[in-house]
Amino acid sequence: MSISKLSHAEAAEQFIKDEPRTDWHDETLWFVRQKRDKAAHGLPEWEKLREWASQIKDHTLSNLDNYLKEFESKAQDNGVIVHWAADGEEHNRIIYDIITHHKIKKIVKSKSMLTEECGLNEFLHAKGIETVDTDLGERIVQFRQEAPSHIVLPAIHLKKQDVSDTFHEHLHTEKGNNDPQYLTEAARQHLREKFIESELAITGVNFAVAETGGFIVCTNEGNADMGAHAAKIHIACMGFEKMIPKAEHLSVFLRLLARSATGQPITTYSSHFHKPREGQEMHIVIVDNGRSRQLGRADFRNSLKCIRCAACFNTCPVYRRSGGHSYHTAVAGPIGSILNPNIDMRANADLPFASTLCGSCSNVCPVKIDIHDQLWKWRQVLVAEGYVDTTKKIGLKGMAFVLARPGLYRFAGKAGRAMMRMFPWLLNNKLNPWYKQREMPAPPKESFRDWYIKNKQQ
Amino acid sequence: MKVGLFIPCYIDQFYPQVGIATLQLLEKLGCNVSFPLNQTCCGQPMANSGFAALSKNCDKNFVANFRGFDYIVGPSGSCVLHLKEHLHDEQHPGEAQHIRKHVYELTEFLVDILKIEKLDASFPHKVGLHNSCHGQRGLHLSSMSERMLPAFSKPQQLLSMVKGLELSLPVRSDECCGFGGTFCVFEEAVSVKMGKDRIADHATNDVDYITGGDVSCLMHLEGILKRNGSNVKTVHIAEILNSSL
């Protein structure tokens, strides 16, 4: 998978260079955001549901150890084999061991952002084992050797023409045929074959219920069911924050999830798995990979309430115009920008700054994560830990020095404005990022304070 | 009622007319206003860039200037929000706390404290309203499209009292303009694209002016409008509310 080495700002600039495509990306996701608004407005109890969901998750995170143990023991009673993975590497090794133990050759996978986070596809590929992603969008980006650009709509950055070209190359469809029905049928035939052949199916988990030891997988394509029901072995992979205490709590989350994600009242398939069918083997891999560290950070633990609906992506004016790949991580968008610095602070130090702090993400979040406040707090942490550009540091130190000294501030202001009037080229040049596509404000001769002293204090 | 006039640094330096309009408007409405002469900046540029630790002396200076007022009023939602959420002074915690509780954005102050019901203002133009994020989502100056709550808007309520003004809202009535403090330079490409899109949304309403409660957003939009040779102008809401024929 090609993960960009560019910073968010650099990758975003590349993306925006194709302005019509940027507009199309923005409008497509805005359309989804509007569908979400309509669906949410349809429920008078929407804000109450959000509050309940938030409280259930708060409670669960505060008692997570107990719920995880309860879940493990119930799942084992149901005949499920439970594994614990401290990090992505261990997660991948556990899966690899199951594969080699059973001498498996054919694997299907339904979309799981956790396996993306752990780099499972690359890991297995390097061992000579191919997995086939069965979510349509994910299959498209897999063909193109790209990462998903959105957690719910993995190929939303691609147009019909791109899909047609990709399918022509990999599925030998007719060149230039952009008909969605034709292309979908080609994908359907291709995937049907993979489902039938598969010996092992890997799925994600949307919710794991401590009370029953069961788990729920939500898809719109039914691909998780197709994979899990056809294969001899089913491995479900989950981050440990997927836990909810009781089955009855599902009603709150299932009502919020699809409405927030796509504006649908509910996902097409909400599949409940409790035990392996006769002759089948069922595994659950419960992954930490930095989650316990995040749980221990008082300012950021709330981020673990996330149910991966991507409403914050769709509403984010920055995400819509920069594309998911600019976030160079498995989970992009505003929520990714508060989750990823926890996984690797140095590599993801740019992400909390890829926001205007407009606050729309926190408003749409169905579990009330204070996303934009956490972005602000991450900035403080990253600067304190030294993960900040030296130029920026020097600039802001200088700024703070001047702004704390009224006399110096006035002198600098007056001198600056005079310089701007006399030598406009000092700022009106390509070294000034403001000036690249914007005019500078016209510097007045007199500050407000000068005017005030002259007109009000005589 | 003793009101301390807070004019953010970049308004003081680049947009004195906004400070003048704010002062004149408050005086017209009967407030006893003074402008503490040693004020500088609220500290937001540092704090939003991750350097909140560096804004301590700025905070101190702010408290020294604004202690002792009944209310502190400023024509910038984003600076006011920063003060409300983050102003601290270890030596004068009580005063800092008082300021945090009594600092108001201009339109919020006019609606909630002065409870203005009519204005002697006239602005016979087609005007588009830009809802600035920090004012809207942070200070709750108006309802938000994401939340399922009753609709209201303090700036709109005030603009409806202005004679001759024809108000229009863009389709995406509360989308960010892309200014975002230092975001506007460190994420230049996204910032400008967001600004261009905001302008295009207003342009479909054929407006003469774009107004709002934050000079920072307007400065960003103005920069793009001027570069592209547009006839659309930007004007701060204080200037409209203070204008007469």
PDB file of C-alpha atoms in Angstrom, chain A residues 225-320:
ATOM      1  CA  ASP A 225     -21.566 -12.601   6.167  1.00  0.00           C
ATOM      2  CA  MET A 226     -20.676 -14.090   2.793  1.00  0.00           C
ATOM      3  CA  GLY A 227     -17.092 -14.570   3.880  1.00  0.00           C
ATOM      4  CA  ALA A 228     -17.766 -15.782   7.417  1.00  0.00           C
ATOM      5  CA  HIS A 229     -20.557 -18.194   6.397  1.00  0.00           C
ATOM      6  CA  ALA A 230     -18.675 -19.783   3.539  1.00  0.00           C
ATOM      7  CA  ALA A 231     -15.309 -20.283   5.224  1.00  0.00           C
ATOM      8  CA  LYS A 232     -14.193 -23.029   7.594  1.00  0.00           C
ATOM      9  CA  ILE A 233     -12.462 -20.515   9.829  1.00  0.00           C
ATOM     10  CA  HIS A 234     -13.667 -17.091  10.887  1.00  0.00           C
ATOM     11  CA  ILE A 235     -11.239 -14.653  12.561  1.00  0.00           C
ATOM     12  CA  ALA A 236     -12.756 -11.455  13.958  1.00  0.00           C
ATOM     13  CA  CYS A 237     -10.314  -8.667  14.796  1.00  0.00           C
ATOM     14  CA  MET A 238     -11.227  -5.911  17.210  1.00  0.00           C
ATOM     15  CA  GLY A 239      -9.629  -3.016  19.019  1.00  0.00           C
ATOM     16  CA  PHE A 240     -10.458  -3.427  22.698  1.00  0.00           C
ATOM     17  CA  GLU A 241     -12.555  -0.246  22.745  1.00  0.00           C
ATOM     18  CA  LYS A 242     -15.318  -1.930  20.721  1.00  0.00           C
ATOM     19  CA  MET A 243     -16.835  -3.262  23.923  1.00  0.00           C
ATOM     20  CA  ILE A 244     -20.341  -2.439  25.119  1.00  0.00           C
ATOM     21  CA  PRO A 245     -21.787  -3.896  28.333  1.00  0.00           C
ATOM     22  CA  LYS A 246     -25.145  -5.330  27.260  1.00  0.00           C
ATOM     23  CA  ALA A 247     -27.031  -6.386  24.159  1.00  0.00           C
ATOM     24  CA  GLU A 248     -29.739  -3.816  24.915  1.00  0.00           C
ATOM     25  CA  HIS A 249     -27.180  -1.010  24.451  1.00  0.00           C
ATOM     26  CA  LEU A 250     -26.895  -1.978  20.818  1.00  0.00           C
ATOM     27  CA  SER A 251     -30.214  -0.300  20.076  1.00  0.00           C
ATOM     28  CA  VAL A 252     -28.661   3.076  20.853  1.00  0.00           C
ATOM     29  CA  PHE A 253     -25.560   2.523  18.749  1.00  0.00           C
ATOM     30  CA  LEU A 254     -27.203   0.896  15.758  1.00  0.00           C
ATOM     31  CA  ARG A 255     -29.615   3.815  15.500  1.00  0.00           C
ATOM     32  CA  LEU A 256     -26.744   6.297  15.588  1.00  0.00           C
ATOM     33  CA  LEU A 257     -24.140   4.511  13.487  1.00  0.00           C
ATOM     34  CA  ALA A 258     -25.679   4.359  10.020  1.00  0.00           C
ATOM     35  CA  ARG A 259     -27.510   7.671  10.342  1.00  0.00           C
ATOM     36  CA  SER A 260     -24.232   9.372  11.214  1.00  0.00           C
ATOM     37  CA  ALA A 261     -22.248   7.496   8.578  1.00  0.00           C
ATOM     38  CA  THR A 262     -24.404   7.676   5.465  1.00  0.00           C
ATOM     39  CA  GLY A 263     -27.825   8.978   6.495  1.00  0.00           C
ATOM     40  CA  GLN A 264     -29.350   5.483   6.341  1.00  0.00           C
ATOM     41  CA  PRO A 265     -31.731   4.508   9.180  1.00  0.00           C
ATOM     42  CA  ILE A 266     -29.685   1.351   9.694  1.00  0.00           C
ATOM     43  CA  THR A 267     -26.933  -0.522   7.878  1.00  0.00           C
ATOM     44  CA  THR A 268     -28.211  -3.085   5.404  1.00  0.00           C
ATOM     45  CA  TYR A 269     -26.649  -5.961   7.353  1.00  0.00           C
ATOM     46  CA  SER A 270     -26.114  -5.896  11.123  1.00  0.00           C
ATOM     47  CA  SER A 271     -24.850  -9.434  11.631  1.00  0.00           C
ATOM     48  CA  HIS A 272     -24.687 -10.979  15.079  1.00  0.00           C
ATOM     49  CA  PHE A 273     -22.062 -13.672  15.689  1.00  0.00           C
ATOM     50  CA  HIS A 274     -22.105 -15.740  18.860  1.00  0.00           C
ATOM     51  CA  LYS A 275     -20.574 -19.130  18.244  1.00  0.00           C
ATOM     52  CA  PRO A 276     -18.982 -21.165  15.467  1.00  0.00           C
ATOM     53  CA  ARG A 277     -21.382 -23.243  13.423  1.00  0.00           C
ATOM     54  CA  GLU A 278     -20.769 -26.985  13.487  1.00  0.00           C
ATOM     55  CA  GLY A 279     -17.435 -27.832  11.945  1.00  0.00           C
ATOM     56  CA  GLN A 280     -16.344 -24.201  11.888  1.00  0.00           C
ATOM     57  CA  GLU A 281     -13.615 -22.579  13.959  1.00  0.00           C
ATOM     58  CA  MET A 282     -14.119 -19.056  15.284  1.00  0.00           C
ATOM     59  CA  HIS A 283     -11.366 -16.794  16.645  1.00  0.00           C
ATOM     60  CA  ILE A 284     -11.415 -13.323  18.121  1.00  0.00           C
ATOM     61  CA  VAL A 285      -8.239 -11.246  18.274  1.00  0.00           C
ATOM     62  CA  ILE A 286      -8.477  -8.422  20.799  1.00  0.00           C
ATOM     63  CA  VAL A 287      -5.899  -5.728  20.085  1.00  0.00           C
ATOM     64  CA  ASP A 288      -4.365  -3.028  22.250  1.00  0.00           C
ATOM     65  CA  ASN A 289      -1.805  -1.353  19.922  1.00  0.00           C
ATOM     66  CA  GLY A 290      -1.509   1.821  21.992  1.00  0.00           C
ATOM     67  CA  ARG A 291      -5.105   1.925  23.172  1.00  0.00           C
ATOM     68  CA  SER A 292      -4.213   1.397  26.823  1.00  0.00           C
ATOM     69  CA  ARG A 293      -1.768   4.289  26.531  1.00  0.00           C
ATOM     70  CA  GLN A 294      -4.545   6.495  25.143  1.00  0.00           C
ATOM     71  CA  LEU A 295      -6.874   5.272  27.884  1.00  0.00           C
ATOM     72  CA  GLY A 296      -4.319   6.521  30.376  1.00  0.00           C
ATOM     73  CA  ARG A 297      -4.174  10.008  28.878  1.00  0.00           C
ATOM     74  CA  ALA A 298      -6.955  11.892  30.628  1.00  0.00           C
ATOM     75  CA  ASP A 299      -7.193  14.509  27.854  1.00  0.00           C
ATOM     76  CA  PHE A 300      -7.444  11.952  25.057  1.00  0.00           C
ATOM     77  CA  ARG A 301      -9.190   8.855  26.447  1.00  0.00           C
ATOM     78  CA  ASN A 302     -12.506  10.090  25.088  1.00  0.00           C
ATOM     79  CA  SER A 303     -11.220   9.397  21.585  1.00  0.00           C
ATOM     80  CA  LEU A 304     -11.652   5.672  22.359  1.00  0.00           C
ATOM     81  CA  LYS A 305     -15.434   6.191  22.370  1.00  0.00           C
ATOM     82  CA  CYS A 306     -15.300   6.380  18.563  1.00  0.00           C
ATOM     83  CA  ILE A 307     -17.638   3.990  16.709  1.00  0.00           C
ATOM     84  CA  ARG A 308     -16.010   4.708  13.306  1.00  0.00           C
ATOM     85  CA  CYS A 309     -19.017   6.298  11.595  1.00  0.00           C
ATOM     86  CA  ALA A 310     -16.861   8.907   9.792  1.00  0.00           C
ATOM     87  CA  ALA A 311     -19.410  11.691  10.298  1.00  0.00           C
ATOM     88  CA  CYS A 312     -16.476  13.872  11.358  1.00  0.00           C
ATOM     89  CA  PHE A 313     -14.757  13.175   8.007  1.00  0.00           C
ATOM     90  CA  ASN A 314     -17.796  14.134   5.990  1.00  0.00           C
ATOM     91  CA  THR A 315     -18.391  17.364   7.844  1.00  0.00           C
ATOM     92  CA  CYS A 316     -14.723  18.395   8.009  1.00  0.00           C
ATOM     93  CA  PRO A 317     -14.089  21.223   5.513  1.00  0.00           C
ATOM     94  CA  VAL A 318     -10.385  20.379   5.552  1.00  0.00           C
ATOM     95  CA  TYR A 319     -10.837  16.643   4.924  1.00  0.00           C
ATOM     96  CA  ARG A 320     -13.284  17.311   2.082  1.00  0.00           C
TER      97      ARG A 320
END
